[in-house]
Amino acid sequence: MAMAKEEWAGLAEGLDQQISEVEGETESLRIAAQGHDPREFIELEKIFNEHLQEIEEDLHDCQLVLDDKLKPNLTDEDGQEAQDQLTSFKKRHVKLENVKNETQVKNMRTFGSAEGGSKSEESRRLVTQVQIQKAEMDIEMDRQEQNQIMIEIEKRVERLKDSATETNRELKEQTAMMENTNKNMEALQDDGKKTHNKVLALIEELSSCKRVIIIAFLAMIIMVLVLILFLDGK
């Protein structure tokens, strides 16, 4: 339980710092909305929106970690305290989102001026300028996103190519091993046949020697008998 509590404390501290930094950006965004430089406002609003998106994703991830990993290892009291803390972070995030709907910010985004609604030539010029800049930024972001997608596709194709090359190499090695095994089996069979033939020849050769020895032995016996009969006759 102590480890789970410490882990949540670390997550909460990181979220609080992240949200506090974005809360500090709201004043700069409001000042830019009151100014006369749509380019500065567009750039600040782009950064502001990116940070809000990061906070939203981190809040979602923290909720998952809290529900799936930490709550089962926390007491009911600690679990509720962690959930209340996360809820407060979500409310702060909503307040940051509402900054985008403040009148001056909306007017600068829409009309290129904090006053908005003005029909002057300057106002119309600023509106057109803001719209063109937003369109250019959207096109640039789309282009960058498409480039990232193409880079990722190239990386995956390269990984597939490397995987296919490695698989082909392994197949060649396995084929060569199988061929060597077959050759060794054939050589072993040939050696077995040769050995078998040699054994048969040796057996046959030994049999011939035995026959010669038996014949020689019998011949000696006959000669001894003849010699005995000859000596008895004298």
mmCIF file of C-alpha atoms in Angstrom:
data_model
loop_
_atom_site.group_PDB
_atom_site.id
_atom_site.type_symbol
_atom_site.label_atom_id
_atom_site.label_comp_id
_atom_site.label_asym_id
_atom_site.label_seq_id
_atom_site.Cartn_x
_atom_site.Cartn_y
_atom_site.Cartn_z
ATOM 1 C CA MET A 1 0.000 0.000 0.000
ATOM 2 C CA ALA A 2 2.833 2.398 0.825
ATOM 3 C CA MET A 3 4.371 1.922 -2.632
ATOM 4 C CA ALA A 4 1.034 2.557 -4.360
ATOM 5 C CA LYS A 5 0.519 5.715 -2.297
ATOM 6 C CA GLU A 6 3.992 6.980 -3.175
ATOM 7 C CA GLU A 7 3.454 6.243 -6.848
ATOM 8 C CA TRP A 8 0.201 8.218 -6.891
ATOM 9 C CA ALA A 9 1.873 11.091 -5.060
ATOM 10 C CA GLY A 10 4.465 11.248 -7.831
ATOM 11 C CA LEU A 11 1.810 11.225 -10.561
ATOM 12 C CA ALA A 12 -0.245 13.896 -8.790
ATOM 13 C CA GLU A 13 2.787 16.135 -8.335
ATOM 14 C CA GLY A 14 3.622 15.887 -12.034
ATOM 15 C CA LEU A 15 0.036 16.683 -13.076
ATOM 16 C CA ASP A 16 -0.187 19.652 -10.693
ATOM 17 C CA GLN A 17 3.047 21.102 -12.068
ATOM 18 C CA GLN A 18 1.949 20.558 -15.662
ATOM 19 C CA ILE A 19 -1.435 22.230 -15.133
ATOM 20 C CA SER A 20 0.117 25.110 -13.185
ATOM 21 C CA GLU A 21 2.470 25.847 -16.090
ATOM 22 C CA VAL A 22 -0.432 25.993 -18.543
ATOM 23 C CA GLU A 23 -2.430 28.153 -16.141
ATOM 24 C CA GLY A 24 0.499 30.566 -16.304
ATOM 25 C CA GLU A 25 0.176 30.639 -20.106
ATOM 26 C CA THR A 26 -3.427 31.894 -19.977
ATOM 27 C CA GLU A 27 -2.358 35.437 -19.092
ATOM 28 C CA SER A 28 -0.032 35.581 -22.086
ATOM 29 C CA LEU A 29 -2.858 34.330 -24.309
ATOM 30 C CA ARG A 30 -5.268 36.977 -22.964
ATOM 31 C CA ILE A 31 -2.698 39.736 -23.488
ATOM 32 C CA ALA A 32 -2.091 38.542 -27.059
ATOM 33 C CA ALA A 33 -5.847 38.536 -27.660
ATOM 34 C CA GLN A 34 -5.972 42.228 -26.650
ATOM 35 C CA GLY A 35 -3.057 43.133 -28.896
ATOM 36 C CA HIS A 36 -2.865 43.848 -32.613
ATOM 37 C CA ASP A 37 -0.607 41.028 -33.785
ATOM 38 C CA PRO A 38 -2.695 38.057 -34.953
ATOM 39 C CA ARG A 39 0.473 36.111 -35.693
ATOM 40 C CA GLU A 40 1.570 36.202 -32.067
ATOM 41 C CA PHE A 41 -1.913 35.209 -30.913
ATOM 42 C CA ILE A 42 -2.098 32.286 -33.346
ATOM 43 C CA GLU A 43 1.276 30.968 -32.231
ATOM 44 C CA LEU A 44 0.419 31.250 -28.534
ATOM 45 C CA GLU A 45 -2.990 29.655 -29.034
ATOM 46 C CA LYS A 46 -1.405 26.779 -30.940
ATOM 47 C CA ILE A 47 1.007 26.090 -28.058
ATOM 48 C CA PHE A 48 -1.816 26.511 -25.527
ATOM 49 C CA ASN A 49 -4.006 23.969 -27.359
ATOM 50 C CA GLU A 50 -1.142 21.480 -27.614
ATOM 51 C CA HIS A 51 -0.535 21.702 -23.871
ATOM 52 C CA LEU A 52 -4.244 21.270 -23.148
ATOM 53 C CA GLN A 53 -4.272 18.148 -25.308
ATOM 54 C CA GLU A 54 -1.273 16.756 -23.425
ATOM 55 C CA ILE A 55 -2.997 17.398 -20.087
ATOM 56 C CA GLU A 56 -6.175 15.688 -21.289
ATOM 57 C CA GLU A 57 -4.223 12.610 -22.373
ATOM 58 C CA ASP A 58 -2.270 12.524 -19.091
ATOM 59 C CA LEU A 59 -5.500 12.827 -17.069
ATOM 60 C CA HIS A 60 -6.937 9.880 -18.974
ATOM 61 C CA ASP A 61 -3.791 7.799 -18.403
ATOM 62 C CA CYS A 62 -3.717 8.674 -14.701
ATOM 63 C CA GLN A 63 -7.346 7.635 -14.320
ATOM 64 C CA LEU A 64 -6.546 4.261 -15.865
ATOM 65 C CA VAL A 65 -3.502 3.785 -13.625
ATOM 66 C CA LEU A 66 -5.509 4.772 -10.566
ATOM 67 C CA ASP A 67 -8.408 2.436 -11.358
ATOM 68 C CA ASP A 68 -6.490 -0.594 -12.605
ATOM 69 C CA LYS A 69 -3.254 -0.524 -10.622
ATOM 70 C CA LEU A 70 -3.305 1.724 -7.581
ATOM 71 C CA LYS A 71 -6.806 1.555 -6.065
ATOM 72 C CA PRO A 72 -6.627 -2.226 -5.426
ATOM 73 C CA ASN A 73 -3.489 -1.544 -3.365
ATOM 74 C CA LEU A 74 -4.830 1.491 -1.484
ATOM 75 C CA THR A 75 -7.150 1.751 1.483
ATOM 76 C CA ASP A 76 -10.655 3.029 0.734
ATOM 77 C CA GLU A 77 -9.786 6.362 2.329
ATOM 78 C CA ASP A 78 -6.560 6.793 0.338
ATOM 79 C CA GLY A 79 -8.280 5.668 -2.852
ATOM 80 C CA GLN A 80 -11.055 8.234 -2.416
ATOM 81 C CA GLU A 81 -8.527 10.947 -1.621
ATOM 82 C CA ALA A 82 -6.601 10.141 -4.804
ATOM 83 C CA GLN A 83 -9.819 10.185 -6.858
ATOM 84 C CA ASP A 84 -10.841 13.555 -5.379
ATOM 85 C CA GLN A 85 -7.425 14.945 -6.229
ATOM 86 C CA LEU A 86 -7.720 13.706 -9.808
ATOM 87 C CA THR A 87 -11.209 15.226 -10.056
ATOM 88 C CA SER A 88 -9.804 18.595 -8.983
ATOM 89 C CA PHE A 89 -7.186 18.327 -11.730
ATOM 90 C CA LYS A 90 -9.960 17.642 -14.254
ATOM 91 C CA LYS A 91 -11.866 20.745 -13.084
ATOM 92 C CA ARG A 92 -8.762 22.872 -13.523
ATOM 93 C CA HIS A 93 -8.406 21.456 -17.022
ATOM 94 C CA VAL A 94 -12.015 22.420 -17.822
ATOM 95 C CA LYS A 95 -11.329 25.979 -16.629
ATOM 96 C CA LEU A 96 -8.345 26.132 -18.955
ATOM 97 C CA GLU A 97 -10.495 24.910 -21.836
ATOM 98 C CA ASN A 98 -12.997 27.687 -21.085
ATOM 99 C CA VAL A 99 -10.292 30.304 -21.631
ATOM 100 C CA LYS A 100 -10.586 29.585 -25.352
ATOM 101 C CA ASN A 101 -14.251 30.660 -25.184
ATOM 102 C CA GLU A 102 -13.621 34.004 -23.504
ATOM 103 C CA THR A 103 -14.965 36.868 -25.597
ATOM 104 C CA GLN A 104 -11.682 38.591 -26.350
ATOM 105 C CA VAL A 105 -9.973 35.321 -27.251
ATOM 106 C CA LYS A 106 -12.862 34.258 -29.507
ATOM 107 C CA ASN A 107 -12.948 37.666 -31.201
ATOM 108 C CA MET A 108 -9.222 37.605 -31.909
ATOM 109 C CA ARG A 109 -9.526 34.073 -33.264
ATOM 110 C CA THR A 110 -12.528 34.965 -35.440
ATOM 111 C CA PHE A 111 -12.109 38.625 -36.349
ATOM 112 C CA GLY A 112 -8.435 39.315 -35.723
ATOM 113 C CA SER A 113 -9.313 41.859 -33.045
ATOM 114 C CA ALA A 114 -10.370 41.735 -29.395
ATOM 115 C CA GLU A 115 -13.231 44.130 -30.123
ATOM 116 C CA GLY A 116 -14.679 41.893 -32.815
ATOM 117 C CA GLY A 117 -17.783 42.736 -34.787
ATOM 118 C CA SER A 118 -16.219 45.893 -36.201
ATOM 119 C CA LYS A 119 -16.977 46.450 -39.868
ATOM 120 C CA SER A 120 -13.989 48.662 -40.513
ATOM 121 C CA GLU A 121 -11.631 47.933 -43.343
ATOM 122 C CA GLU A 122 -8.873 47.240 -40.826
ATOM 123 C CA SER A 123 -11.037 44.671 -39.063
ATOM 124 C CA ARG A 124 -11.896 42.899 -42.305
ATOM 125 C CA ARG A 125 -8.234 42.915 -43.257
ATOM 126 C CA LEU A 126 -7.255 41.365 -39.931
ATOM 127 C CA VAL A 127 -9.998 38.727 -40.250
ATOM 128 C CA THR A 128 -8.709 37.753 -43.665
ATOM 129 C CA GLN A 129 -5.142 37.706 -42.373
ATOM 130 C CA VAL A 130 -6.027 35.481 -39.429
ATOM 131 C CA GLN A 131 -8.018 33.104 -41.594
ATOM 132 C CA ILE A 132 -5.196 32.823 -44.106
ATOM 133 C CA GLN A 133 -2.648 32.231 -41.363
ATOM 134 C CA LYS A 134 -4.834 29.598 -39.727
ATOM 135 C CA ALA A 135 -5.332 27.888 -43.072
ATOM 136 C CA GLU A 136 -1.577 27.938 -43.709
ATOM 137 C CA MET A 137 -0.896 26.534 -40.251
ATOM 138 C CA ASP A 138 -3.498 23.805 -40.729
ATOM 139 C CA ILE A 139 -1.959 22.902 -44.089
ATOM 140 C CA GLU A 140 1.514 22.847 -42.557
ATOM 141 C CA MET A 141 0.335 20.671 -39.659
ATOM 142 C CA ASP A 142 -1.356 18.285 -42.100
ATOM 143 C CA ARG A 143 1.813 18.166 -44.172
ATOM 144 C CA GLN A 144 3.925 17.419 -41.107
ATOM 145 C CA GLU A 145 1.475 14.746 -39.989
ATOM 146 C CA GLN A 146 1.525 13.149 -43.442
ATOM 147 C CA ASN A 147 5.326 13.249 -43.419
ATOM 148 C CA GLN A 148 5.368 11.530 -40.043
ATOM 149 C CA ILE A 149 2.984 8.881 -41.357
ATOM 150 C CA MET A 150 5.169 8.317 -44.419
ATOM 151 C CA ILE A 151 8.285 8.097 -42.247
ATOM 152 C CA GLU A 152 6.570 5.548 -40.002
ATOM 153 C CA ILE A 153 5.439 3.540 -43.050
ATOM 154 C CA GLU A 154 9.008 3.579 -44.403
ATOM 155 C CA LYS A 155 10.330 2.395 -41.042
ATOM 156 C CA ARG A 156 7.810 -0.440 -40.909
ATOM 157 C CA VAL A 157 8.555 -1.452 -44.503
ATOM 158 C CA GLU A 158 12.264 -1.427 -43.684
ATOM 159 C CA ARG A 159 11.636 -3.593 -40.610
ATOM 160 C CA LEU A 160 9.572 -6.001 -42.723
ATOM 161 C CA LYS A 161 12.359 -6.088 -45.296
ATOM 162 C CA ASP A 162 14.937 -6.837 -42.612
ATOM 163 C CA SER A 163 12.665 -9.503 -41.129
ATOM 164 C CA ALA A 164 12.144 -11.111 -44.547
ATOM 165 C CA THR A 165 15.905 -11.032 -45.213
ATOM 166 C CA GLU A 166 16.603 -12.659 -41.848
ATOM 167 C CA THR A 167 13.932 -15.302 -42.448
ATOM 168 C CA ASN A 168 15.360 -16.035 -45.896
ATOM 169 C CA ARG A 169 18.851 -16.359 -44.432
ATOM 170 C CA GLU A 170 17.612 -18.761 -41.746
ATOM 171 C CA LEU A 171 15.770 -20.832 -44.358
ATOM 172 C CA LYS A 172 18.922 -21.068 -46.458
ATOM 173 C CA GLU A 173 20.929 -22.138 -43.434
ATOM 174 C CA GLN A 174 18.334 -24.743 -42.499
ATOM 175 C CA THR A 175 18.229 -26.009 -46.098
ATOM 176 C CA ALA A 176 22.020 -26.303 -46.146
ATOM 177 C CA MET A 177 21.929 -28.157 -42.805
ATOM 178 C CA MET A 178 19.297 -30.557 -44.148
ATOM 179 C CA GLU A 179 21.352 -31.174 -47.275
ATOM 180 C CA ASN A 180 24.440 -31.873 -45.168
ATOM 181 C CA THR A 181 22.403 -34.184 -42.959
ATOM 182 C CA ASN A 182 21.144 -36.081 -46.009
ATOM 183 C CA LYS A 183 24.685 -36.383 -47.346
ATOM 184 C CA ASN A 184 25.896 -37.637 -43.995
ATOM 185 C CA MET A 185 23.071 -40.180 -43.857
ATOM 186 C CA GLU A 186 23.910 -41.417 -47.348
ATOM 187 C CA ALA A 187 27.604 -41.671 -46.440
ATOM 188 C CA LEU A 188 26.667 -43.506 -43.252
ATOM 189 C CA GLN A 189 24.503 -45.938 -45.193
ATOM 190 C CA ASP A 190 27.331 -46.539 -47.666
ATOM 191 C CA ASP A 191 29.774 -47.137 -44.828
ATOM 192 C CA GLY A 192 27.268 -49.515 -43.222
ATOM 193 C CA LYS A 193 26.934 -51.502 -46.411
ATOM 194 C CA LYS A 194 30.701 -51.671 -46.834
ATOM 195 C CA THR A 195 31.132 -52.808 -43.247
ATOM 196 C CA HIS A 196 28.396 -55.400 -43.697
ATOM 197 C CA ASN A 197 30.074 -56.768 -46.795
ATOM 198 C CA LYS A 198 33.426 -56.876 -45.039
ATOM 199 C CA VAL A 199 31.922 -58.791 -42.128
ATOM 200 C CA LEU A 200 30.319 -61.294 -44.487
ATOM 201 C CA ALA A 201 33.581 -61.696 -46.358
ATOM 202 C CA LEU A 202 35.460 -62.180 -43.108
ATOM 203 C CA ILE A 203 32.971 -64.805 -41.955
ATOM 204 C CA GLU A 204 33.261 -66.594 -45.249
ATOM 205 C CA GLU A 205 37.041 -66.366 -45.117
ATOM 206 C CA LEU A 206 37.114 -67.753 -41.579
ATOM 207 C CA SER A 207 34.916 -70.633 -42.641
ATOM 208 C CA SER A 208 37.334 -71.568 -45.435
ATOM 209 C CA CYS A 209 40.239 -71.601 -42.997
ATOM 210 C CA LYS A 210 38.336 -73.906 -40.672
ATOM 211 C CA ARG A 211 37.692 -76.333 -43.499
ATOM 212 C CA VAL A 212 41.386 -76.412 -44.392
ATOM 213 C CA ILE A 213 42.343 -77.006 -40.755
ATOM 214 C CA ILE A 214 39.808 -79.857 -40.403
ATOM 215 C CA ILE A 215 40.993 -81.502 -43.595
ATOM 216 C CA ALA A 216 44.625 -81.186 -42.523
ATOM 217 C CA PHE A 217 43.774 -82.621 -39.103
ATOM 218 C CA LEU A 218 41.935 -85.596 -40.608
ATOM 219 C CA ALA A 219 44.772 -86.191 -43.014
ATOM 220 C CA MET A 220 47.200 -86.309 -40.115
ATOM 221 C CA ILE A 221 44.976 -88.841 -38.298
ATOM 222 C CA ILE A 222 44.820 -91.043 -41.374
ATOM 223 C CA MET A 223 48.567 -90.888 -41.749
ATOM 224 C CA VAL A 224 49.016 -91.840 -38.089
ATOM 225 C CA LEU A 225 46.654 -94.842 -38.477
ATOM 226 C CA VAL A 226 48.410 -96.000 -41.604
ATOM 227 C CA LEU A 227 51.728 -95.702 -39.841
ATOM 228 C CA ILE A 228 50.436 -97.764 -36.881
ATOM 229 C CA LEU A 229 49.097 -100.512 -39.171
ATOM 230 C CA PHE A 230 52.342 -100.583 -41.052
ATOM 231 C CA LEU A 231 54.373 -100.981 -37.890
ATOM 232 C CA ASP A 232 52.023 -103.742 -36.560
ATOM 233 C CA GLY A 233 52.465 -105.706 -39.828
ATOM 234 C CA LYS A 234 56.200 -105.854 -39.367
#
